[in-house]
Amino acid sequence: MQQHLSHDARNFRPSAIRAFAKYINDPNVIGFAGGSPSAETFPAERVAEIAARVVREHKTVALQYGPTAGLPRLRELVAGVCRARGIECAAEDVILTTGSQQALDLVAHTLLDPGDVVLVELPSYIGGLSSFYARSAEMRGVAQDDGGIVVESLAEAARRFRPKALYAIPNFQNPSGRLMAQARRDEVLRLAEEHDFVVIEDDPYGELVYADGADTTPIAARPDGTKRTIYLGTFSKVLAPGLRCGWIVAPKPLLGPLEIAKQAADLCSGMLDQSIVDEFCAGDELAPQIERVRAFYRGKRATMLAALEEHFGDRATWTPADGGLFAWLTMNDAALDTAARIDRAVAAGVVYVPGAPFFVDGSGRNTMRLTFAKEPDERIRDGVARLAQVFA
Ligand SMILES: Cc1ncc(COP(=O)(O)O)c(C=O)c1O
């Protein structure tokens, strides 16, 4: 059947980090590899109550097909969430999606022809890269430092490759945990204007802030930002990813094509999921939920950073993880390959994600991603100590 595969299917790339899934629920292995939020943050009782109520009282909505662009009141509520982040938009500018992963796929389908260039951060989110590979796009890397995208690198890449889009995760990026400086966001938008590319701004972590003064104002919130920026959000990290509920705020000319792409993909996102999220948000439960989630991760993040200081202080540098779910470690020894130590780490009872698969240019072999989301404090300390032995 190989000969029947489409051109795009030949370019599908399996996620290099799925290989670690088998360790994620192994109690014998301290898990720094997963990218999932902690189930302890899910408001399960409230979701159960709301679910029972909407199924009983609103079955003609919650169990029925719905509009492709999403439940009208939830579109309104999401527009409110975006306006609170500084983005000028109304309900009709919002398309609700089956997680922001679907948003990435729809955007890729709608914008990209085979061979089109997408600029991506070095490193970048593998799920985003998969969506672009699946449309046979070409990816080119843009350097990052601790202030996010390096503007000179973006300018150079824009000149050289004439990209159709830039894919950026400015707030506490997956995988690096970095926060892009606000001044650089202005430069990103300026370069997008100058070189006529679209900015795909993916913002799942902007609400997960642990450090005072971290400014997470999106690129789309700049004056005229929504003319060039496709802004993606999600309830996955603040509520629960099993409620597959994300969104797109797009420039007006793109809304129609995106909605038609979604019609072909799934007619509409799950109406039960949307109904639950809608009731939760309409009851003003989102803001206190976000506060609880922040408090939950803040302590774990501090534990991990302290353990890294103790065990890796002279051997590596890491990002401050002022928000999000990840610390990103770069070993001082540039020749060290973190992927080559993974078996040793698992044997020592700890697992992480080697950094190289997040880099489209084949670099980053001496890096790794560590999540502090999953383990209790004691196991975070123990896990970092074990990791230090593996890299001794
Ligand atoms: C940067 C980024 N974008 C998108 C997603 C997809 O999230 P979801 O589809 O659950 O909204 C993730 C999930 O980890 C992510 O880290």
mmCIF file of C-alpha atoms and ligand atoms in Angstrom:
data_model
loop_
_atom_site.group_PDB
_atom_site.id
_atom_site.type_symbol
_atom_site.label_atom_id
_atom_site.label_comp_id
_atom_site.label_asym_id
_atom_site.label_seq_id
_atom_site.Cartn_x
_atom_site.Cartn_y
_atom_site.Cartn_z
ATOM 1 C CA MET A 1 0.000 0.000 0.000
ATOM 2 C CA GLN A 2 3.014 2.321 0.289
ATOM 3 C CA GLN A 3 2.427 3.527 -3.273
ATOM 4 C CA HIS A 4 -1.047 4.730 -2.270
ATOM 5 C CA LEU A 5 0.244 7.169 0.337
ATOM 6 C CA SER A 6 -0.224 10.854 -0.392
ATOM 7 C CA HIS A 7 2.677 13.235 -0.803
ATOM 8 C CA ASP A 8 1.857 14.739 2.593
ATOM 9 C CA ALA A 9 1.598 11.340 4.281
ATOM 10 C CA ARG A 10 5.119 10.578 3.110
ATOM 11 C CA ASN A 11 6.214 13.612 5.093
ATOM 12 C CA PHE A 12 4.427 12.613 8.330
ATOM 13 C CA ARG A 13 6.862 12.494 11.236
ATOM 14 C CA PRO A 14 6.060 10.482 14.350
ATOM 15 C CA SER A 15 6.680 12.453 17.524
ATOM 16 C CA ALA A 16 10.164 11.615 18.749
ATOM 17 C CA ILE A 17 9.018 12.046 22.324
ATOM 18 C CA ARG A 18 6.118 9.593 22.134
ATOM 19 C CA ALA A 19 8.807 6.968 22.696
ATOM 20 C CA PHE A 20 8.915 8.070 26.330
ATOM 21 C CA ALA A 21 5.201 7.579 26.900
ATOM 22 C CA LYS A 22 5.813 4.076 28.228
ATOM 23 C CA TYR A 23 7.682 5.492 31.229
ATOM 24 C CA ILE A 24 5.161 8.192 32.077
ATOM 25 C CA ASN A 25 2.989 6.011 34.299
ATOM 26 C CA ASP A 26 5.736 3.712 35.574
ATOM 27 C CA PRO A 27 5.860 4.301 39.357
ATOM 28 C CA ASN A 28 9.440 3.013 39.450
ATOM 29 C CA VAL A 29 10.680 5.806 37.230
ATOM 30 C CA ILE A 30 10.656 9.404 38.431
ATOM 31 C CA GLY A 31 8.964 11.234 35.596
ATOM 32 C CA PHE A 32 10.436 14.462 34.269
ATOM 33 C CA ALA A 33 9.566 13.519 30.675
ATOM 34 C CA GLY A 34 5.814 14.019 30.305
ATOM 35 C CA GLY A 35 4.323 17.218 28.995
ATOM 36 C CA SER A 36 0.955 16.728 30.664
ATOM 37 C CA PRO A 37 -0.491 18.896 33.411
ATOM 38 C CA SER A 38 -0.958 17.202 36.780
ATOM 39 C CA ALA A 39 -4.339 15.503 37.246
ATOM 40 C CA GLU A 40 -4.295 16.938 40.771
ATOM 41 C CA THR A 41 -5.101 20.327 39.246
ATOM 42 C CA PHE A 42 -8.268 19.089 37.506
ATOM 43 C CA PRO A 43 -11.485 20.303 39.206
ATOM 44 C CA ALA A 44 -12.983 16.834 38.815
ATOM 45 C CA GLU A 45 -15.940 17.201 41.167
ATOM 46 C CA ARG A 46 -17.075 20.443 39.567
ATOM 47 C CA VAL A 47 -16.666 18.977 36.106
ATOM 48 C CA ALA A 48 -18.701 15.919 37.158
ATOM 49 C CA GLU A 49 -21.528 18.088 38.513
ATOM 50 C CA ILE A 50 -21.587 20.328 35.468
ATOM 51 C CA ALA A 51 -21.409 17.357 33.094
ATOM 52 C CA ALA A 52 -24.361 15.644 34.769
ATOM 53 C CA ARG A 53 -26.365 18.864 34.657
ATOM 54 C CA VAL A 54 -25.708 19.764 31.019
ATOM 55 C CA VAL A 55 -26.436 16.226 29.846
ATOM 56 C CA ARG A 56 -29.735 16.134 31.735
ATOM 57 C CA GLU A 57 -30.879 19.692 31.124
ATOM 58 C CA HIS A 58 -29.309 20.645 27.786
ATOM 59 C CA LYS A 59 -29.127 17.418 25.810
ATOM 60 C CA THR A 60 -30.273 19.171 22.635
ATOM 61 C CA VAL A 61 -27.038 21.166 22.797
ATOM 62 C CA ALA A 62 -24.553 19.054 24.754
ATOM 63 C CA LEU A 63 -25.296 15.779 22.943
ATOM 64 C CA GLN A 64 -26.110 17.276 19.533
ATOM 65 C CA TYR A 65 -24.002 18.515 16.621
ATOM 66 C CA GLY A 66 -23.164 22.185 17.024
ATOM 67 C CA PRO A 67 -21.904 25.116 14.962
ATOM 68 C CA THR A 68 -18.470 24.550 13.415
ATOM 69 C CA ALA A 69 -17.063 27.707 14.961
ATOM 70 C CA GLY A 70 -18.232 26.624 18.400
ATOM 71 C CA LEU A 71 -20.866 27.185 21.070
ATOM 72 C CA PRO A 72 -21.872 30.871 20.715
ATOM 73 C CA ARG A 73 -21.692 31.764 24.415
ATOM 74 C CA LEU A 74 -18.312 30.079 24.826
ATOM 75 C CA ARG A 75 -16.984 32.017 21.811
ATOM 76 C CA GLU A 76 -18.122 35.143 23.620
ATOM 77 C CA LEU A 77 -16.457 34.044 26.858
ATOM 78 C CA VAL A 78 -13.221 33.185 25.047
ATOM 79 C CA ALA A 79 -13.249 36.588 23.336
ATOM 80 C CA GLY A 80 -13.497 38.028 26.869
ATOM 81 C CA VAL A 81 -10.490 35.954 27.992
ATOM 82 C CA CYS A 82 -8.524 37.257 24.992
ATOM 83 C CA ARG A 83 -9.577 40.865 25.616
ATOM 84 C CA ALA A 84 -8.363 40.470 29.219
ATOM 85 C CA ARG A 85 -4.992 39.514 27.690
ATOM 86 C CA GLY A 86 -5.086 42.747 25.683
ATOM 87 C CA ILE A 87 -6.230 41.322 22.342
ATOM 88 C CA GLU A 88 -8.877 43.335 20.530
ATOM 89 C CA CYS A 89 -11.462 40.814 19.396
ATOM 90 C CA ALA A 90 -15.132 39.856 19.434
ATOM 91 C CA ALA A 91 -16.932 36.503 19.513
ATOM 92 C CA GLU A 92 -17.066 36.359 15.703
ATOM 93 C CA ASP A 93 -13.246 36.476 15.544
ATOM 94 C CA VAL A 94 -13.008 33.256 17.596
ATOM 95 C CA ILE A 95 -13.159 29.671 16.298
ATOM 96 C CA LEU A 96 -13.283 27.016 18.999
ATOM 97 C CA THR A 97 -11.165 23.986 18.205
ATOM 98 C CA THR A 98 -10.550 20.466 19.455
ATOM 99 C CA GLY A 99 -7.572 21.575 21.535
ATOM 100 C CA SER A 100 -5.005 24.014 20.204
ATOM 101 C CA GLN A 101 -3.367 21.056 18.472
ATOM 102 C CA GLN A 102 -6.280 21.020 16.029
ATOM 103 C CA ALA A 103 -5.847 24.763 15.673
ATOM 104 C CA LEU A 104 -2.243 24.178 14.572
ATOM 105 C CA ASP A 105 -3.363 21.580 12.031
ATOM 106 C CA LEU A 106 -6.127 23.827 10.646
ATOM 107 C CA VAL A 107 -3.777 26.796 10.389
ATOM 108 C CA ALA A 108 -1.172 24.656 8.628
ATOM 109 C CA HIS A 109 -3.798 23.304 6.216
ATOM 110 C CA THR A 110 -5.149 26.773 5.507
ATOM 111 C CA LEU A 111 -1.832 28.604 5.025
ATOM 112 C CA LEU A 112 0.722 26.178 3.687
ATOM 113 C CA ASP A 113 1.518 24.658 0.317
ATOM 114 C CA PRO A 114 4.216 21.995 -0.037
ATOM 115 C CA GLY A 115 7.623 23.661 0.122
ATOM 116 C CA ASP A 116 6.418 26.801 1.898
ATOM 117 C CA VAL A 117 8.826 27.895 4.600
ATOM 118 C CA VAL A 118 7.774 28.206 8.238
ATOM 119 C CA LEU A 119 10.266 29.755 10.627
ATOM 120 C CA VAL A 120 10.296 28.019 14.001
ATOM 121 C CA GLU A 121 12.130 28.683 17.228
ATOM 122 C CA LEU A 122 15.186 26.618 18.125
ATOM 123 C CA PRO A 123 13.904 24.654 20.019
ATOM 124 C CA SER A 124 10.154 24.416 19.293
ATOM 125 C CA TYR A 125 7.056 22.389 20.215
ATOM 126 C CA ILE A 126 7.096 19.028 18.448
ATOM 127 C CA GLY A 127 3.311 18.930 17.947
ATOM 128 C CA GLY A 128 3.521 22.215 16.051
ATOM 129 C CA LEU A 129 6.361 20.924 13.904
ATOM 130 C CA SER A 130 4.326 17.760 13.165
ATOM 131 C CA SER A 131 1.437 19.862 11.831
ATOM 132 C CA PHE A 132 3.784 21.704 9.472
ATOM 133 C CA TYR A 133 5.603 18.550 8.326
ATOM 134 C CA ALA A 134 2.201 16.999 7.603
ATOM 135 C CA ARG A 135 1.608 19.765 5.022
ATOM 136 C CA SER A 136 5.026 19.169 3.464
ATOM 137 C CA ALA A 137 6.259 22.567 4.618
ATOM 138 C CA GLU A 138 9.950 23.367 5.033
ATOM 139 C CA MET A 139 11.038 24.441 8.473
ATOM 140 C CA ARG A 140 13.917 26.787 9.191
ATOM 141 C CA GLY A 141 15.180 27.521 12.680
ATOM 142 C CA VAL A 142 15.469 30.884 14.388
ATOM 143 C CA ALA A 143 17.845 31.267 17.325
ATOM 144 C CA GLN A 144 16.575 31.854 20.853
ATOM 145 C CA ASP A 145 18.320 33.109 23.928
ATOM 146 C CA ASP A 146 16.909 33.702 27.383
ATOM 147 C CA GLY A 147 14.949 36.699 26.076
ATOM 148 C CA GLY A 148 13.234 34.559 23.421
ATOM 149 C CA ILE A 149 13.696 34.861 19.651
ATOM 150 C CA VAL A 150 16.955 36.574 18.686
ATOM 151 C CA VAL A 151 15.778 39.412 16.477
ATOM 152 C CA GLU A 152 18.886 39.445 14.228
ATOM 153 C CA SER A 153 18.438 35.733 13.562
ATOM 154 C CA LEU A 154 14.778 36.254 12.641
ATOM 155 C CA ALA A 155 15.653 39.172 10.350
ATOM 156 C CA GLU A 156 18.335 37.123 8.612
ATOM 157 C CA ALA A 157 16.049 34.089 8.198
ATOM 158 C CA ALA A 158 13.207 36.272 6.890
ATOM 159 C CA ARG A 159 15.552 37.770 4.254
ATOM 160 C CA ARG A 160 17.018 34.432 3.234
ATOM 161 C CA PHE A 161 14.016 32.122 3.231
ATOM 162 C CA ARG A 162 11.043 34.390 2.454
ATOM 163 C CA PRO A 163 8.825 32.517 4.924
ATOM 164 C CA LYS A 164 5.070 32.356 4.797
ATOM 165 C CA ALA A 165 4.813 32.165 8.576
ATOM 166 C CA LEU A 166 6.642 32.277 11.868
ATOM 167 C CA TYR A 167 5.534 29.836 14.561
ATOM 168 C CA ALA A 168 6.252 31.252 18.018
ATOM 169 C CA ILE A 169 5.401 30.325 21.610
ATOM 170 C CA PRO A 170 6.356 33.549 23.398
ATOM 171 C CA ASN A 171 5.074 32.665 26.893
ATOM 172 C CA PHE A 172 7.008 30.015 28.844
ATOM 173 C CA GLN A 173 7.675 28.071 25.718
ATOM 174 C CA ASN A 174 7.392 24.328 25.357
ATOM 175 C CA PRO A 175 10.083 23.045 25.594
ATOM 176 C CA SER A 176 12.393 25.806 26.841
ATOM 177 C CA GLY A 177 10.185 27.541 29.426
ATOM 178 C CA ARG A 178 11.437 30.877 28.073
ATOM 179 C CA LEU A 179 9.494 34.138 28.113
ATOM 180 C CA MET A 180 10.026 36.372 25.103
ATOM 181 C CA ALA A 181 10.901 39.952 26.086
ATOM 182 C CA GLN A 182 8.190 42.451 25.202
ATOM 183 C CA ALA A 183 10.508 44.609 23.098
ATOM 184 C CA ARG A 184 11.315 41.581 20.944
ATOM 185 C CA ARG A 185 7.611 40.985 20.370
ATOM 186 C CA ASP A 186 7.424 44.439 18.800
ATOM 187 C CA GLU A 187 10.355 43.534 16.579
ATOM 188 C CA VAL A 188 8.707 40.255 15.560
ATOM 189 C CA LEU A 189 5.636 42.136 14.410
ATOM 190 C CA ARG A 190 7.735 44.776 12.646
ATOM 191 C CA LEU A 191 9.632 42.085 10.735
ATOM 192 C CA ALA A 192 6.373 40.294 9.890
ATOM 193 C CA GLU A 193 5.162 43.539 8.295
ATOM 194 C CA GLU A 194 8.437 44.157 6.507
ATOM 195 C CA HIS A 195 8.734 40.637 5.099
ATOM 196 C CA ASP A 196 5.010 39.907 4.781
ATOM 197 C CA PHE A 197 4.752 36.763 6.887
ATOM 198 C CA VAL A 198 2.023 35.622 9.275
ATOM 199 C CA VAL A 199 2.774 35.135 12.975
ATOM 200 C CA ILE A 200 1.274 31.963 14.455
ATOM 201 C CA GLU A 201 1.307 32.755 18.166
ATOM 202 C CA ASP A 202 0.679 29.693 20.342
ATOM 203 C CA ASP A 203 -0.081 30.590 23.959
ATOM 204 C CA PRO A 204 -1.049 27.624 26.142
ATOM 205 C CA TYR A 205 1.095 28.659 29.130
ATOM 206 C CA GLY A 206 0.622 32.428 29.464
ATOM 207 C CA GLU A 207 -1.632 32.085 32.523
ATOM 208 C CA LEU A 208 0.759 29.769 34.375
ATOM 209 C CA VAL A 209 2.905 32.531 35.881
ATOM 210 C CA TYR A 210 5.019 31.955 39.008
ATOM 211 C CA ALA A 211 7.350 34.958 39.076
ATOM 212 C CA ASP A 212 6.331 38.519 39.883
ATOM 213 C CA GLY A 213 6.609 40.952 37.020
ATOM 214 C CA ALA A 214 6.610 38.400 34.192
ATOM 215 C CA ASP A 215 4.902 40.240 31.297
ATOM 216 C CA THR A 216 2.993 37.774 29.155
ATOM 217 C CA THR A 217 1.111 40.270 26.973
ATOM 218 C CA PRO A 218 0.716 38.495 23.622
ATOM 219 C CA ILE A 219 2.094 39.662 20.279
ATOM 220 C CA ALA A 220 -1.527 39.768 19.090
ATOM 221 C CA ALA A 221 -2.192 42.468 21.712
ATOM 222 C CA ARG A 222 0.061 44.993 19.912
ATOM 223 C CA PRO A 223 -1.657 47.802 17.997
ATOM 224 C CA ASP A 224 -2.827 46.150 14.776
ATOM 225 C CA GLY A 225 -1.466 42.863 16.158
ATOM 226 C CA THR A 226 -4.502 40.874 15.095
ATOM 227 C CA LYS A 227 -3.992 41.888 11.443
ATOM 228 C CA ARG A 228 -0.885 39.687 11.138
ATOM 229 C CA THR A 229 -1.146 37.313 14.058
ATOM 230 C CA ILE A 230 -3.117 34.116 14.384
ATOM 231 C CA TYR A 231 -3.495 33.670 18.119
ATOM 232 C CA LEU A 232 -4.031 30.182 19.595
ATOM 233 C CA GLY A 233 -5.205 29.453 23.120
ATOM 234 C CA THR A 234 -6.419 26.458 25.093
ATOM 235 C CA PHE A 235 -8.088 25.384 28.324
ATOM 236 C CA SER A 236 -5.822 22.323 28.518
ATOM 237 C CA LYS A 237 -3.241 23.633 30.969
ATOM 238 C CA VAL A 238 -5.536 25.626 33.238
ATOM 239 C CA LEU A 239 -8.559 23.314 33.292
ATOM 240 C CA ALA A 240 -8.071 19.836 31.808
ATOM 241 C CA PRO A 241 -6.716 18.614 28.467
ATOM 242 C CA GLY A 242 -9.296 15.818 28.299
ATOM 243 C CA LEU A 243 -11.845 18.552 27.647
ATOM 244 C CA ARG A 244 -10.490 19.098 24.168
ATOM 245 C CA CYS A 245 -11.144 22.794 24.052
ATOM 246 C CA GLY A 246 -8.871 25.320 22.383
ATOM 247 C CA TRP A 247 -9.340 28.320 20.098
ATOM 248 C CA ILE A 248 -8.113 30.463 17.241
ATOM 249 C CA VAL A 249 -8.399 34.231 16.976
ATOM 250 C CA ALA A 250 -7.550 34.978 13.360
ATOM 251 C CA PRO A 251 -7.431 37.982 11.042
ATOM 252 C CA LYS A 252 -10.849 38.410 9.412
ATOM 253 C CA PRO A 253 -9.870 37.194 5.904
ATOM 254 C CA LEU A 254 -8.659 33.875 7.357
ATOM 255 C CA LEU A 255 -11.699 33.104 9.514
ATOM 256 C CA GLY A 256 -13.841 31.741 6.649
ATOM 257 C CA PRO A 257 -11.191 29.372 5.240
ATOM 258 C CA LEU A 258 -10.264 28.170 8.739
ATOM 259 C CA GLU A 259 -13.893 27.392 9.494
ATOM 260 C CA ILE A 260 -14.260 25.443 6.244
ATOM 261 C CA ALA A 261 -11.071 23.513 7.062
ATOM 262 C CA LYS A 262 -12.622 22.642 10.405
ATOM 263 C CA GLN A 263 -15.883 21.530 8.789
ATOM 264 C CA ALA A 264 -13.899 18.983 6.821
ATOM 265 C CA ALA A 265 -11.907 17.947 9.883
ATOM 266 C CA ASP A 266 -14.685 17.264 12.393
ATOM 267 C CA LEU A 267 -17.876 19.291 11.681
ATOM 268 C CA CYS A 268 -17.645 20.677 15.197
ATOM 269 C CA SER A 269 -15.640 20.116 18.373
ATOM 270 C CA GLY A 270 -17.204 17.925 21.064
ATOM 271 C CA MET A 271 -20.313 19.707 22.259
ATOM 272 C CA LEU A 272 -20.236 18.048 25.668
ATOM 273 C CA ASP A 273 -16.698 19.309 26.246
ATOM 274 C CA GLN A 274 -17.647 22.792 25.091
ATOM 275 C CA SER A 275 -20.805 22.780 27.239
ATOM 276 C CA ILE A 276 -18.809 21.877 30.344
ATOM 277 C CA VAL A 277 -16.155 24.527 29.717
ATOM 278 C CA ASP A 278 -18.869 27.063 28.916
ATOM 279 C CA GLU A 279 -20.727 26.476 32.201
ATOM 280 C CA PHE A 280 -17.475 26.500 34.150
ATOM 281 C CA CYS A 281 -16.420 29.855 32.682
ATOM 282 C CA ALA A 282 -19.883 31.395 32.819
ATOM 283 C CA GLY A 283 -19.966 30.626 36.546
ATOM 284 C CA ASP A 284 -16.804 32.724 37.030
ATOM 285 C CA GLU A 285 -14.892 29.649 38.126
ATOM 286 C CA LEU A 286 -11.962 30.068 35.748
ATOM 287 C CA ALA A 287 -10.057 32.818 37.588
ATOM 288 C CA PRO A 288 -9.961 30.988 40.969
ATOM 289 C CA GLN A 289 -9.097 27.760 39.155
ATOM 290 C CA ILE A 290 -6.110 29.484 37.501
ATOM 291 C CA GLU A 291 -4.984 30.759 40.925
ATOM 292 C CA ARG A 292 -5.109 27.200 42.305
ATOM 293 C CA VAL A 293 -3.152 25.830 39.370
ATOM 294 C CA ARG A 294 -0.472 28.506 39.740
ATOM 295 C CA ALA A 295 -0.144 27.813 43.464
ATOM 296 C CA PHE A 296 0.133 24.082 42.773
ATOM 297 C CA TYR A 297 3.026 24.406 40.308
ATOM 298 C CA ARG A 298 4.816 27.323 41.964
ATOM 299 C CA GLY A 299 6.165 25.176 44.805
ATOM 300 C CA LYS A 300 7.197 22.305 42.533
ATOM 301 C CA ARG A 301 9.048 24.684 40.253
ATOM 302 C CA ALA A 302 10.947 26.112 43.257
ATOM 303 C CA THR A 303 11.847 22.582 44.384
ATOM 304 C CA MET A 304 13.195 21.665 40.976
ATOM 305 C CA LEU A 305 15.226 24.868 40.594
ATOM 306 C CA ALA A 306 16.758 24.393 44.059
ATOM 307 C CA ALA A 307 17.656 20.774 43.262
ATOM 308 C CA LEU A 308 19.226 21.805 39.958
ATOM 309 C CA GLU A 309 21.281 24.451 41.755
ATOM 310 C CA GLU A 310 22.479 21.860 44.235
ATOM 311 C CA HIS A 311 23.338 19.114 41.745
ATOM 312 C CA PHE A 312 24.010 20.784 38.392
ATOM 313 C CA GLY A 313 25.335 24.188 39.435
ATOM 314 C CA ASP A 314 28.796 23.629 37.947
ATOM 315 C CA ARG A 315 27.773 21.441 35.020
ATOM 316 C CA ALA A 316 24.806 23.041 33.304
ATOM 317 C CA THR A 317 22.686 26.126 32.866
ATOM 318 C CA TRP A 318 18.906 26.169 32.874
ATOM 319 C CA THR A 319 16.027 28.515 32.161
ATOM 320 C CA PRO A 320 14.334 30.177 35.137
ATOM 321 C CA ALA A 321 10.926 28.587 34.378
ATOM 322 C CA ASP A 322 9.099 31.727 35.518
ATOM 323 C CA GLY A 323 5.957 30.067 34.212
ATOM 324 C CA GLY A 324 4.721 27.028 32.301
ATOM 325 C CA LEU A 325 5.610 23.432 33.041
ATOM 326 C CA PHE A 326 9.249 23.061 32.014
ATOM 327 C CA ALA A 327 12.822 23.719 33.001
ATOM 328 C CA TRP A 328 15.289 23.446 30.154
ATOM 329 C CA LEU A 329 18.784 22.287 30.866
ATOM 330 C CA THR A 330 21.861 22.896 28.699
ATOM 331 C CA MET A 331 24.924 20.890 29.707
ATOM 332 C CA ASN A 332 28.157 22.881 29.739
ATOM 333 C CA ASP A 333 29.894 20.077 27.860
ATOM 334 C CA ALA A 334 28.795 20.865 24.296
ATOM 335 C CA ALA A 335 29.857 17.399 23.107
ATOM 336 C CA LEU A 336 27.579 15.596 25.523
ATOM 337 C CA ASP A 337 24.584 13.826 23.935
ATOM 338 C CA THR A 338 21.682 13.597 26.402
ATOM 339 C CA ALA A 339 19.873 11.034 24.206
ATOM 340 C CA ALA A 340 22.774 8.624 24.671
ATOM 341 C CA ARG A 341 22.219 8.571 28.445
ATOM 342 C CA ILE A 342 18.508 7.901 28.471
ATOM 343 C CA ASP A 343 18.804 4.135 29.040
ATOM 344 C CA ARG A 344 21.182 4.751 31.916
ATOM 345 C CA ALA A 345 18.756 7.275 33.389
ATOM 346 C CA VAL A 346 15.804 4.885 33.172
ATOM 347 C CA ALA A 347 17.925 2.189 34.838
ATOM 348 C CA ALA A 348 18.658 4.730 37.588
ATOM 349 C CA GLY A 349 14.910 5.355 37.947
ATOM 350 C CA VAL A 350 14.497 8.751 36.301
ATOM 351 C CA VAL A 351 13.425 9.879 32.838
ATOM 352 C CA TYR A 352 13.690 13.178 30.939
ATOM 353 C CA VAL A 353 13.269 14.234 27.314
ATOM 354 C CA PRO A 354 16.491 14.706 25.330
ATOM 355 C CA GLY A 355 16.451 18.089 23.622
ATOM 356 C CA ALA A 356 17.546 17.332 20.049
ATOM 357 C CA PRO A 357 14.097 16.391 18.615
ATOM 358 C CA PHE A 358 12.876 19.925 19.406
ATOM 359 C CA PHE A 359 15.473 21.454 17.061
ATOM 360 C CA VAL A 360 14.755 21.413 13.329
ATOM 361 C CA ASP A 361 18.412 22.056 12.526
ATOM 362 C CA GLY A 362 19.813 18.959 14.263
ATOM 363 C CA SER A 363 21.437 20.927 17.088
ATOM 364 C CA GLY A 364 20.662 20.807 20.820
ATOM 365 C CA ARG A 365 22.151 17.407 21.625
ATOM 366 C CA ASN A 366 23.474 18.653 24.975
ATOM 367 C CA THR A 367 20.022 19.842 26.136
ATOM 368 C CA MET A 368 17.083 18.243 27.907
ATOM 369 C CA ARG A 369 13.550 19.123 28.984
ATOM 370 C CA LEU A 370 12.464 18.498 32.559
ATOM 371 C CA THR A 371 8.896 18.938 33.735
ATOM 372 C CA PHE A 372 8.205 19.709 37.372
ATOM 373 C CA ALA A 373 4.455 19.137 36.881
ATOM 374 C CA LYS A 374 4.149 15.478 37.706
ATOM 375 C CA GLU A 375 6.114 14.427 40.755
ATOM 376 C CA PRO A 376 5.744 15.351 44.428
ATOM 377 C CA ASP A 377 8.536 17.498 45.908
ATOM 378 C CA GLU A 378 10.411 14.616 47.474
ATOM 379 C CA ARG A 379 10.600 12.724 44.199
ATOM 380 C CA ILE A 380 11.633 15.882 42.343
ATOM 381 C CA ARG A 381 14.619 16.209 44.706
ATOM 382 C CA ASP A 382 15.391 12.506 44.467
ATOM 383 C CA GLY A 383 15.033 12.498 40.677
ATOM 384 C CA VAL A 384 17.408 15.425 40.140
ATOM 385 C CA ALA A 385 19.969 13.736 42.440
ATOM 386 C CA ARG A 386 19.684 10.535 40.375
ATOM 387 C CA LEU A 387 20.023 12.527 37.171
ATOM 388 C CA ALA A 388 23.185 14.103 38.531
ATOM 389 C CA GLN A 389 24.644 10.593 39.001
ATOM 390 C CA VAL A 390 23.759 9.707 35.417
ATOM 391 C CA PHE A 391 25.618 12.790 34.186
ATOM 392 C CA ALA A 392 28.464 12.548 36.725
HETATM 393 C C1 LIG B 1 3.065 24.764 22.771
HETATM 394 C C2 LIG B 1 1.879 23.860 22.726
HETATM 395 N N1 LIG B 1 0.938 24.072 21.796
HETATM 396 C C3 LIG B 1 -0.151 23.293 21.723
HETATM 397 C C4 LIG B 1 -0.333 22.230 22.584
HETATM 398 C C5 LIG B 1 -1.554 21.390 22.417
HETATM 399 O O1 LIG B 1 -2.451 21.549 23.469
HETATM 400 P P1 LIG B 1 -3.989 21.195 23.389
HETATM 401 O O2 LIG B 1 -4.267 20.574 22.060
HETATM 402 O O3 LIG B 1 -4.244 20.259 24.506
HETATM 403 O O4 LIG B 1 -4.713 22.498 23.546
HETATM 404 C C6 LIG B 1 0.626 21.964 23.561
HETATM 405 C C7 LIG B 1 0.472 20.815 24.476
HETATM 406 O O5 LIG B 1 1.343 20.438 25.203
HETATM 407 C C8 LIG B 1 1.757 22.808 23.646
HETATM 408 O O6 LIG B 1 2.727 22.627 24.559
#
